[in-house]
Amino acid sequence: MTPAAADPADSKPLRADARRNRARVLEAAESVFAAKGTGAPTEEVARAAGVGIGTVFRHFPTKEALLEAVLVARLQRFADEAEAVVAADSDDPGGAFFAFLTSWIEMSSAKNAYFEALAAAGVTLPVAKSGIGARLVEALGVLLSRAQDAGAVRKDLVAGELITVIIGVARAAEYAGPDARLRDRVVEILFDGLRPSTGERR
């Protein structure tokens, strides 16, 4: 497999107008791909962004480079949100933990579509991007520990096990498709399994 084409924004500073155009294209791409799938044409992204197709290709030489940039932006944004939840140090650790888990499951379902499209094109994400995953795992570990200390989550659960469960539930949520009731039920079953038994609760 080959890496995606280098993103010009990673190699040299952009002028203010170029930065605005790049941000506009990324925002439009995320909206278009969310509504019509990752197979939506780049021309449609350009129309949604209000720029010419040449502007899109100046920033993202290939469709795969655009998909990668949208995926990384989503993951970075989610990592920022995760760290904000940790910093907030909620008075309800269990509620904060389960809300974060719900967001992670929703994000994972969307993320899978990008990974699959890139894999189908023979593209792998650069190893350097894996730092985002480390940030998410660290935030998850803090929230899990707090929820366990509060008696809201079973004590024998560790972060590595939880991530495996999240991946499985995200896939199950994808399988449920547009059936919102089924998706919610799958998540509810997961959450019930994470809570301590009656004898374990404080």
Tab-separated table of C-alpha atoms in Angstrom:
chain	number	residue	atom	x	y	z
A	1	MET	CA	0.000	0.000	0.000
A	2	THR	CA	1.204	3.542	-0.657
A	3	PRO	CA	0.794	6.664	1.444
A	4	ALA	CA	-1.507	9.475	0.356
A	5	ALA	CA	-0.025	12.353	-1.605
A	6	ALA	CA	1.631	14.976	0.562
A	7	ASP	CA	-0.686	17.769	1.583
A	8	PRO	CA	0.804	21.138	0.554
A	9	ALA	CA	-0.427	22.625	3.821
A	10	ASP	CA	1.987	20.298	5.675
A	11	SER	CA	5.095	21.459	3.806
A	12	LYS	CA	4.950	25.254	3.635
A	13	PRO	CA	2.951	28.127	5.159
A	14	LEU	CA	-0.142	29.221	3.268
A	15	ARG	CA	-1.277	32.774	2.634
A	16	ALA	CA	-4.365	33.878	4.544
A	17	ASP	CA	-6.634	33.545	1.500
A	18	ALA	CA	-5.208	30.114	0.709
A	19	ARG	CA	-5.808	29.001	4.302
A	20	ARG	CA	-9.406	30.181	4.067
A	21	ASN	CA	-9.915	28.319	0.797
A	22	ARG	CA	-8.403	25.153	2.237
A	23	ALA	CA	-10.629	25.347	5.319
A	24	ARG	CA	-13.670	25.986	3.108
A	25	VAL	CA	-12.888	22.942	0.962
A	26	LEU	CA	-12.410	20.720	4.034
A	27	GLU	CA	-15.686	21.884	5.572
A	28	ALA	CA	-17.550	21.346	2.307
A	29	ALA	CA	-15.952	17.926	1.787
A	30	GLU	CA	-16.999	16.756	5.232
A	31	SER	CA	-20.597	17.851	4.587
A	32	VAL	CA	-20.736	16.318	1.107
A	33	PHE	CA	-19.174	13.009	2.184
A	34	ALA	CA	-21.478	12.806	5.209
A	35	ALA	CA	-24.549	13.340	3.029
A	36	LYS	CA	-23.582	11.323	-0.063
A	37	GLY	CA	-20.785	9.001	1.028
A	38	THR	CA	-17.065	9.035	0.359
A	39	GLY	CA	-17.707	8.183	-3.287
A	40	ALA	CA	-19.136	11.664	-3.960
A	41	PRO	CA	-17.153	13.393	-6.750
A	42	THR	CA	-14.572	16.061	-6.002
A	43	GLU	CA	-16.421	18.412	-8.369
A	44	GLU	CA	-19.377	18.366	-5.997
A	45	VAL	CA	-17.102	19.335	-3.117
A	46	ALA	CA	-15.793	22.262	-5.170
A	47	ARG	CA	-19.343	23.462	-5.876
A	48	ALA	CA	-20.308	23.187	-2.203
A	49	ALA	CA	-17.184	25.147	-1.222
A	50	GLY	CA	-17.849	27.837	-3.819
A	51	VAL	CA	-14.433	27.392	-5.431
A	52	GLY	CA	-13.148	26.040	-8.709
A	53	ILE	CA	-11.986	22.442	-9.053
A	54	GLY	CA	-8.458	23.778	-9.633
A	55	THR	CA	-8.466	25.273	-6.130
A	56	VAL	CA	-9.413	21.904	-4.643
A	57	PHE	CA	-6.589	20.135	-6.484
A	58	ARG	CA	-4.028	22.777	-5.519
A	59	HIS	CA	-4.606	21.879	-1.885
A	60	PHE	CA	-5.450	18.186	-2.349
A	61	PRO	CA	-3.826	16.718	-5.478
A	62	THR	CA	-5.938	13.541	-5.323
A	63	LYS	CA	-9.333	12.449	-4.018
A	64	GLU	CA	-7.480	10.247	-1.532
A	65	ALA	CA	-5.513	13.230	-0.185
A	66	LEU	CA	-8.813	15.029	0.407
A	67	LEU	CA	-10.353	12.023	2.153
A	68	GLU	CA	-7.277	11.708	4.363
A	69	ALA	CA	-7.350	15.400	5.284
A	70	VAL	CA	-11.039	15.250	6.228
A	71	LEU	CA	-10.489	12.123	8.322
A	72	VAL	CA	-7.488	13.584	10.150
A	73	ALA	CA	-9.357	16.849	10.792
A	74	ARG	CA	-12.271	14.897	12.283
A	75	LEU	CA	-9.984	12.858	14.500
A	76	GLN	CA	-8.053	15.911	15.667
A	77	ARG	CA	-11.293	17.698	16.501
A	78	PHE	CA	-12.546	14.699	18.436
A	79	ALA	CA	-9.259	14.409	20.345
A	80	ASP	CA	-9.567	18.094	21.273
A	81	GLU	CA	-13.117	17.471	22.501
A	82	ALA	CA	-11.983	14.433	24.508
A	83	GLU	CA	-9.274	16.440	26.250
A	84	ALA	CA	-11.783	19.198	26.975
A	85	VAL	CA	-14.068	16.656	28.672
A	86	VAL	CA	-11.141	15.465	30.805
A	87	ALA	CA	-10.179	19.036	31.719
A	88	ALA	CA	-13.772	19.862	32.707
A	89	ASP	CA	-13.583	17.179	35.440
A	90	SER	CA	-17.366	16.748	35.655
A	91	ASP	CA	-19.155	16.306	38.985
A	92	ASP	CA	-20.841	13.317	37.295
A	93	PRO	CA	-17.921	11.086	36.178
A	94	GLY	CA	-20.265	8.309	35.069
A	95	GLY	CA	-22.336	10.640	32.921
A	96	ALA	CA	-19.214	12.187	31.377
A	97	PHE	CA	-17.806	8.732	30.621
A	98	PHE	CA	-20.933	7.381	28.934
A	99	ALA	CA	-21.484	10.607	26.970
A	100	PHE	CA	-17.904	10.402	25.704
A	101	LEU	CA	-18.367	6.747	24.792
A	102	THR	CA	-21.511	7.578	22.806
A	103	SER	CA	-19.604	10.259	20.876
A	104	TRP	CA	-16.723	7.846	20.218
A	105	ILE	CA	-19.069	5.190	18.831
A	106	GLU	CA	-20.709	7.735	16.520
A	107	MET	CA	-17.322	9.062	15.393
A	108	SER	CA	-15.971	5.547	14.802
A	109	SER	CA	-18.875	4.648	12.543
A	110	ALA	CA	-18.194	7.696	10.363
A	111	LYS	CA	-14.410	7.189	10.468
A	112	ASN	CA	-14.688	3.627	9.161
A	113	ALA	CA	-16.105	4.860	5.859
A	114	TYR	CA	-13.006	7.002	5.264
A	115	PHE	CA	-10.584	4.225	6.224
A	116	GLU	CA	-12.353	1.806	3.893
A	117	ALA	CA	-12.295	4.241	0.975
A	118	LEU	CA	-8.584	4.899	1.481
A	119	ALA	CA	-7.802	1.192	1.866
A	120	ALA	CA	-9.710	0.424	-1.345
A	121	ALA	CA	-7.457	2.918	-3.134
A	122	GLY	CA	-4.333	1.327	-1.649
A	123	VAL	CA	-3.621	4.237	0.694
A	124	THR	CA	-2.519	4.037	4.311
A	125	LEU	CA	-2.505	6.925	6.770
A	126	PRO	CA	0.979	8.214	7.670
A	127	VAL	CA	2.333	6.792	10.913
A	128	ALA	CA	2.775	10.347	12.234
A	129	LYS	CA	-0.993	10.716	12.458
A	130	SER	CA	-1.170	7.928	15.038
A	131	GLY	CA	-0.482	10.491	17.775
A	132	ILE	CA	-4.160	11.375	17.603
A	133	GLY	CA	-5.049	7.852	18.666
A	134	ALA	CA	-2.696	8.059	21.645
A	135	ARG	CA	-4.430	11.252	22.789
A	136	LEU	CA	-7.826	9.563	22.589
A	137	VAL	CA	-6.678	6.481	24.494
A	138	GLU	CA	-5.172	8.651	27.235
A	139	ALA	CA	-8.405	10.660	27.599
A	140	LEU	CA	-10.462	7.468	27.646
A	141	GLY	CA	-8.258	6.029	30.385
A	142	VAL	CA	-8.748	9.097	32.604
A	143	LEU	CA	-12.531	9.131	32.127
A	144	LEU	CA	-12.748	5.379	32.725
A	145	SER	CA	-10.753	5.612	35.949
A	146	ARG	CA	-12.912	8.461	37.242
A	147	ALA	CA	-16.129	6.604	36.410
A	148	GLN	CA	-14.827	3.459	38.144
A	149	ASP	CA	-13.871	5.463	41.252
A	150	ALA	CA	-17.403	6.880	41.288
A	151	GLY	CA	-18.894	3.375	41.127
A	152	ALA	CA	-20.491	3.976	37.718
A	153	VAL	CA	-18.390	1.437	35.769
A	154	ARG	CA	-17.248	-2.079	36.657
A	155	LYS	CA	-13.823	-2.196	38.321
A	156	ASP	CA	-12.366	-5.050	36.259
A	157	LEU	CA	-12.506	-3.169	32.955
A	158	VAL	CA	-9.309	-1.798	31.387
A	159	ALA	CA	-8.984	0.710	28.524
A	160	GLY	CA	-7.657	-1.838	26.006
A	161	GLU	CA	-10.703	-4.069	26.499
A	162	LEU	CA	-13.020	-1.099	26.232
A	163	ILE	CA	-11.539	0.035	22.918
A	164	THR	CA	-12.111	-3.432	21.457
A	165	VAL	CA	-15.745	-3.275	22.570
A	166	ILE	CA	-16.159	0.234	21.119
A	167	ILE	CA	-14.878	-0.975	17.728
A	168	GLY	CA	-17.341	-3.861	17.749
A	169	VAL	CA	-20.292	-1.703	18.743
A	170	ALA	CA	-19.398	0.889	16.096
A	171	ARG	CA	-19.520	-1.878	13.482
A	172	ALA	CA	-22.841	-3.071	14.875
A	173	ALA	CA	-24.202	0.473	14.679
A	174	GLU	CA	-23.132	0.628	11.026
A	175	TYR	CA	-24.897	-2.682	10.372
A	176	ALA	CA	-28.099	-1.247	11.892
A	177	GLY	CA	-28.038	1.386	9.163
A	178	PRO	CA	-30.926	3.860	9.325
A	179	ASP	CA	-32.687	1.942	12.118
A	180	ALA	CA	-32.115	4.429	14.957
A	181	ARG	CA	-34.008	2.288	17.463
A	182	LEU	CA	-31.742	-0.695	16.799
A	183	ARG	CA	-28.587	1.454	17.021
A	184	ASP	CA	-29.713	2.909	20.344
A	185	ARG	CA	-30.522	-0.575	21.636
A	186	VAL	CA	-27.060	-1.855	20.723
A	187	VAL	CA	-25.438	1.021	22.621
A	188	GLU	CA	-27.780	0.486	25.565
A	189	ILE	CA	-26.756	-3.186	25.780
A	190	LEU	CA	-23.088	-2.152	25.740
A	191	PHE	CA	-23.607	0.361	28.523
A	192	ASP	CA	-25.485	-2.169	30.661
A	193	GLY	CA	-22.538	-4.530	30.356
A	194	LEU	CA	-20.085	-1.829	31.469
A	195	ARG	CA	-21.989	-0.948	34.630
A	196	PRO	CA	-21.118	-2.753	37.883
A	197	SER	CA	-23.348	-5.491	39.228
A	198	THR	CA	-25.574	-4.642	42.185
A	199	GLY	CA	-23.067	-6.095	44.628
A	200	GLU	CA	-20.223	-4.001	43.228
A	201	ARG	CA	-21.992	-0.642	43.486
A	202	ARG	CA	-21.083	1.683	46.301
